[in-house]
Amino acid sequence: MKRNVLKGAVMHCGSVRRERGKNMRLKLQGRIVFLVMSVVLVVFLAIIGGTTYLNRKESMEQARLLAMSRSSEFANQVQARLEVALDTARTLAHVLEGLTQGGVPDRAQVNSVLQRTLRGNPEFLGVWTCWEPDAFDGRDK
């Protein structure tokens, strides 16, 4: 009977060793899985971070180019409107200069020119001339 007891004890010790080997294998597998997953996570985060950075950089550049394009477009529109107003003012100045050089100008005629200029340019709020006292026709009071 002693042999059976000893054999059982030996067998029991052998099974403990087998379980310890399995636990060691599981621990090693767990470590390997943890390391692999850590590397995968770091690589994934690096790819996401790099992609986000590049997308943000590209978006900022596109926004800058769009802002420059739109501001240039609006500047050209404003310049065109101002050019129309300046051309009209220059033309009106030449017309009034011609009227005053031909002798004593008629105020009604000048008012008619100013009214036609205003009607012809609906974006204008008003049209007027400024003269030194008595410089236009000598009839200022």
PDB file of C-alpha atoms in Angstrom:
ATOM      1  CA  MET A   1       0.000   0.000   0.000  1.00  0.00           C
ATOM      2  CA  LYS A   2       2.817   2.312   0.570  1.00  0.00           C
ATOM      3  CA  ARG A   3       3.725   2.066  -3.026  1.00  0.00           C
ATOM      4  CA  ASN A   4       0.291   3.165  -4.125  1.00  0.00           C
ATOM      5  CA  VAL A   5       0.424   6.114  -1.790  1.00  0.00           C
ATOM      6  CA  LEU A   6       3.837   7.047  -3.052  1.00  0.00           C
ATOM      7  CA  LYS A   7       2.822   6.554  -6.626  1.00  0.00           C
ATOM      8  CA  GLY A   8      -0.211   8.771  -6.021  1.00  0.00           C
ATOM      9  CA  ALA A   9       1.977  11.404  -4.447  1.00  0.00           C
ATOM     10  CA  VAL A  10       4.394  11.297  -7.307  1.00  0.00           C
ATOM     11  CA  MET A  11       1.588  11.522  -9.784  1.00  0.00           C
ATOM     12  CA  HIS A  12       0.130  14.344  -7.821  1.00  0.00           C
ATOM     13  CA  CYS A  13       3.458  16.177  -7.859  1.00  0.00           C
ATOM     14  CA  GLY A  14       3.718  15.617 -11.585  1.00  0.00           C
ATOM     15  CA  SER A  15       0.305  17.125 -12.213  1.00  0.00           C
ATOM     16  CA  VAL A  16       1.228  20.164 -10.120  1.00  0.00           C
ATOM     17  CA  ARG A  17       4.266  20.656 -12.301  1.00  0.00           C
ATOM     18  CA  ARG A  18       2.147  20.379 -15.417  1.00  0.00           C
ATOM     19  CA  GLU A  19      -0.273  23.002 -14.083  1.00  0.00           C
ATOM     20  CA  ARG A  20       2.619  25.257 -13.133  1.00  0.00           C
ATOM     21  CA  GLY A  21       3.951  24.907 -16.700  1.00  0.00           C
ATOM     22  CA  LYS A  22       0.528  25.802 -18.100  1.00  0.00           C
ATOM     23  CA  ASN A  23       0.336  28.873 -15.849  1.00  0.00           C
ATOM     24  CA  MET A  24       3.781  29.938 -16.947  1.00  0.00           C
ATOM     25  CA  ARG A  25       2.773  29.469 -20.581  1.00  0.00           C
ATOM     26  CA  LEU A  26      -0.406  31.500 -20.004  1.00  0.00           C
ATOM     27  CA  LYS A  27       1.563  34.254 -18.304  1.00  0.00           C
ATOM     28  CA  LEU A  28       4.036  34.323 -21.182  1.00  0.00           C
ATOM     29  CA  GLN A  29       1.217  34.380 -23.743  1.00  0.00           C
ATOM     30  CA  GLY A  30      -0.481  37.185 -21.800  1.00  0.00           C
ATOM     31  CA  ARG A  31       2.715  39.206 -21.802  1.00  0.00           C
ATOM     32  CA  ILE A  32       3.209  38.651 -25.513  1.00  0.00           C
ATOM     33  CA  VAL A  33      -0.408  39.612 -26.241  1.00  0.00           C
ATOM     34  CA  PHE A  34      -0.045  42.694 -24.037  1.00  0.00           C
ATOM     35  CA  LEU A  35       3.163  43.766 -25.792  1.00  0.00           C
ATOM     36  CA  VAL A  36       1.725  43.166 -29.262  1.00  0.00           C
ATOM     37  CA  MET A  37      -1.475  45.056 -28.412  1.00  0.00           C
ATOM     38  CA  SER A  38       0.568  47.899 -26.923  1.00  0.00           C
ATOM     39  CA  VAL A  39       2.629  48.197 -30.095  1.00  0.00           C
ATOM     40  CA  VAL A  40      -0.514  48.033 -32.252  1.00  0.00           C
ATOM     41  CA  LEU A  41      -2.163  50.718 -30.114  1.00  0.00           C
ATOM     42  CA  VAL A  42       0.880  53.010 -30.325  1.00  0.00           C
ATOM     43  CA  VAL A  43       1.098  52.557 -34.104  1.00  0.00           C
ATOM     44  CA  PHE A  44      -2.656  53.157 -34.454  1.00  0.00           C
ATOM     45  CA  LEU A  45      -2.482  56.330 -32.355  1.00  0.00           C
ATOM     46  CA  ALA A  46       0.544  57.544 -34.333  1.00  0.00           C
ATOM     47  CA  ILE A  47      -1.299  57.008 -37.630  1.00  0.00           C
ATOM     48  CA  ILE A  48      -4.440  58.760 -36.350  1.00  0.00           C
ATOM     49  CA  GLY A  49      -2.371  61.632 -34.925  1.00  0.00           C
ATOM     50  CA  GLY A  50      -0.355  62.063 -38.118  1.00  0.00           C
ATOM     51  CA  THR A  51      -3.447  61.952 -40.295  1.00  0.00           C
ATOM     52  CA  THR A  52      -5.223  64.476 -38.078  1.00  0.00           C
ATOM     53  CA  TYR A  53      -2.223  66.809 -38.157  1.00  0.00           C
ATOM     54  CA  LEU A  54      -1.917  66.626 -41.949  1.00  0.00           C
ATOM     55  CA  ASN A  55      -5.666  67.124 -42.452  1.00  0.00           C
ATOM     56  CA  ARG A  56      -5.653  70.150 -40.141  1.00  0.00           C
ATOM     57  CA  LYS A  57      -2.636  71.626 -41.909  1.00  0.00           C
ATOM     58  CA  GLU A  58      -4.270  71.120 -45.324  1.00  0.00           C
ATOM     59  CA  SER A  59      -7.571  72.587 -44.099  1.00  0.00           C
ATOM     60  CA  MET A  60      -5.828  75.666 -42.737  1.00  0.00           C
ATOM     61  CA  GLU A  61      -4.007  76.203 -46.036  1.00  0.00           C
ATOM     62  CA  GLN A  62      -7.224  75.811 -48.023  1.00  0.00           C
ATOM     63  CA  ALA A  63      -9.014  78.238 -45.691  1.00  0.00           C
ATOM     64  CA  ARG A  64      -6.193  80.773 -46.110  1.00  0.00           C
ATOM     65  CA  LEU A  65      -6.309  80.470 -49.901  1.00  0.00           C
ATOM     66  CA  LEU A  66     -10.100  80.796 -49.921  1.00  0.00           C
ATOM     67  CA  ALA A  67      -9.942  83.873 -47.681  1.00  0.00           C
ATOM     68  CA  MET A  68      -7.326  85.472 -49.930  1.00  0.00           C
ATOM     69  CA  SER A  69      -9.377  84.701 -53.029  1.00  0.00           C
ATOM     70  CA  ARG A  70     -12.609  86.065 -51.552  1.00  0.00           C
ATOM     71  CA  SER A  71     -10.958  89.207 -50.185  1.00  0.00           C
ATOM     72  CA  SER A  72      -9.334  89.870 -53.555  1.00  0.00           C
ATOM     73  CA  GLU A  73     -12.693  89.375 -55.264  1.00  0.00           C
ATOM     74  CA  PHE A  74     -14.432  91.827 -52.919  1.00  0.00           C
ATOM     75  CA  ALA A  75     -11.575  94.320 -53.239  1.00  0.00           C
ATOM     76  CA  ASN A  76     -11.946  94.235 -57.021  1.00  0.00           C
ATOM     77  CA  GLN A  77     -15.708  94.801 -56.727  1.00  0.00           C
ATOM     78  CA  VAL A  78     -15.199  97.798 -54.428  1.00  0.00           C
ATOM     79  CA  GLN A  79     -12.494  99.177 -56.697  1.00  0.00           C
ATOM     80  CA  ALA A  80     -14.794  98.876 -59.728  1.00  0.00           C
ATOM     81  CA  ARG A  81     -17.593 100.725 -57.927  1.00  0.00           C
ATOM     82  CA  LEU A  82     -15.217 103.468 -56.810  1.00  0.00           C
ATOM     83  CA  GLU A  83     -13.797 103.791 -60.320  1.00  0.00           C
ATOM     84  CA  VAL A  84     -17.314 104.361 -61.700  1.00  0.00           C
ATOM     85  CA  ALA A  85     -17.912 107.073 -59.105  1.00  0.00           C
ATOM     86  CA  LEU A  86     -14.535 108.725 -59.753  1.00  0.00           C
ATOM     87  CA  ASP A  87     -15.017 108.625 -63.530  1.00  0.00           C
ATOM     88  CA  THR A  88     -18.448 110.214 -63.132  1.00  0.00           C
ATOM     89  CA  ALA A  89     -17.005 112.925 -60.873  1.00  0.00           C
ATOM     90  CA  ARG A  90     -14.201 113.655 -63.349  1.00  0.00           C
ATOM     91  CA  THR A  91     -16.640 113.837 -66.273  1.00  0.00           C
ATOM     92  CA  LEU A  92     -18.955 116.112 -64.305  1.00  0.00           C
ATOM     93  CA  ALA A  93     -16.005 118.363 -63.430  1.00  0.00           C
ATOM     94  CA  HIS A  94     -15.055 118.660 -67.110  1.00  0.00           C
ATOM     95  CA  VAL A  95     -18.662 119.432 -68.112  1.00  0.00           C
ATOM     96  CA  LEU A  96     -18.991 122.131 -65.456  1.00  0.00           C
ATOM     97  CA  GLU A  97     -15.610 123.584 -66.385  1.00  0.00           C
ATOM     98  CA  GLY A  98     -16.762 123.801 -70.000  1.00  0.00           C
ATOM     99  CA  LEU A  99     -19.992 125.527 -68.960  1.00  0.00           C
ATOM    100  CA  THR A 100     -18.155 128.147 -66.910  1.00  0.00           C
ATOM    101  CA  GLN A 101     -15.611 128.883 -69.666  1.00  0.00           C
ATOM    102  CA  GLY A 102     -18.323 129.673 -72.189  1.00  0.00           C
ATOM    103  CA  GLY A 103     -19.421 132.755 -70.279  1.00  0.00           C
ATOM    104  CA  VAL A 104     -21.881 133.089 -67.416  1.00  0.00           C
ATOM    105  CA  PRO A 105     -23.301 129.591 -66.788  1.00  0.00           C
ATOM    106  CA  ASP A 106     -26.991 129.008 -66.192  1.00  0.00           C
ATOM    107  CA  ARG A 107     -27.760 127.541 -62.745  1.00  0.00           C
ATOM    108  CA  ALA A 108     -30.832 125.728 -64.083  1.00  0.00           C
ATOM    109  CA  GLN A 109     -28.703 124.075 -66.747  1.00  0.00           C
ATOM    110  CA  VAL A 110     -26.137 122.950 -64.147  1.00  0.00           C
ATOM    111  CA  ASN A 111     -28.921 121.625 -61.885  1.00  0.00           C
ATOM    112  CA  SER A 112     -30.299 119.698 -64.861  1.00  0.00           C
ATOM    113  CA  VAL A 113     -26.865 118.137 -65.489  1.00  0.00           C
ATOM    114  CA  LEU A 114     -26.602 117.179 -61.810  1.00  0.00           C
ATOM    115  CA  GLN A 115     -30.102 115.631 -61.813  1.00  0.00           C
ATOM    116  CA  ARG A 116     -29.387 113.587 -64.955  1.00  0.00           C
ATOM    117  CA  THR A 117     -26.126 112.392 -63.421  1.00  0.00           C
ATOM    118  CA  LEU A 118     -27.963 111.305 -60.273  1.00  0.00           C
ATOM    119  CA  ARG A 119     -30.717 109.515 -62.233  1.00  0.00           C
ATOM    120  CA  GLY A 120     -28.131 107.768 -64.397  1.00  0.00           C
ATOM    121  CA  ASN A 121     -26.345 106.356 -61.339  1.00  0.00           C
ATOM    122  CA  PRO A 122     -28.872 104.778 -58.953  1.00  0.00           C
ATOM    123  CA  GLU A 123     -26.125 103.732 -56.519  1.00  0.00           C
ATOM    124  CA  PHE A 124     -25.313 107.416 -55.883  1.00  0.00           C
ATOM    125  CA  LEU A 125     -26.991 109.011 -52.879  1.00  0.00           C
ATOM    126  CA  GLY A 126     -26.446 112.542 -54.104  1.00  0.00           C
ATOM    127  CA  VAL A 127     -24.569 114.742 -56.570  1.00  0.00           C
ATOM    128  CA  TRP A 128     -23.466 118.306 -55.874  1.00  0.00           C
ATOM    129  CA  THR A 129     -20.821 120.890 -56.674  1.00  0.00           C
ATOM    130  CA  CYS A 130     -18.928 123.254 -54.431  1.00  0.00           C
ATOM    131  CA  TRP A 131     -17.693 126.638 -55.598  1.00  0.00           C
ATOM    132  CA  GLU A 132     -15.996 129.584 -53.975  1.00  0.00           C
ATOM    133  CA  PRO A 133     -18.424 132.438 -53.245  1.00  0.00           C
ATOM    134  CA  ASP A 134     -19.243 134.301 -56.489  1.00  0.00           C
ATOM    135  CA  ALA A 135     -16.837 132.065 -58.469  1.00  0.00           C
ATOM    136  CA  PHE A 136     -19.566 130.264 -60.408  1.00  0.00           C
ATOM    137  CA  ASP A 137     -21.709 133.054 -61.814  1.00  0.00           C
ATOM    138  CA  GLY A 138     -21.149 135.997 -59.491  1.00  0.00           C
ATOM    139  CA  ARG A 139     -24.732 135.888 -58.132  1.00  0.00           C
ATOM    140  CA  ASP A 140     -24.105 134.582 -54.603  1.00  0.00           C
ATOM    141  CA  LYS A 141     -25.391 136.659 -51.708  1.00  0.00           C
TER     142      LYS A 141
END
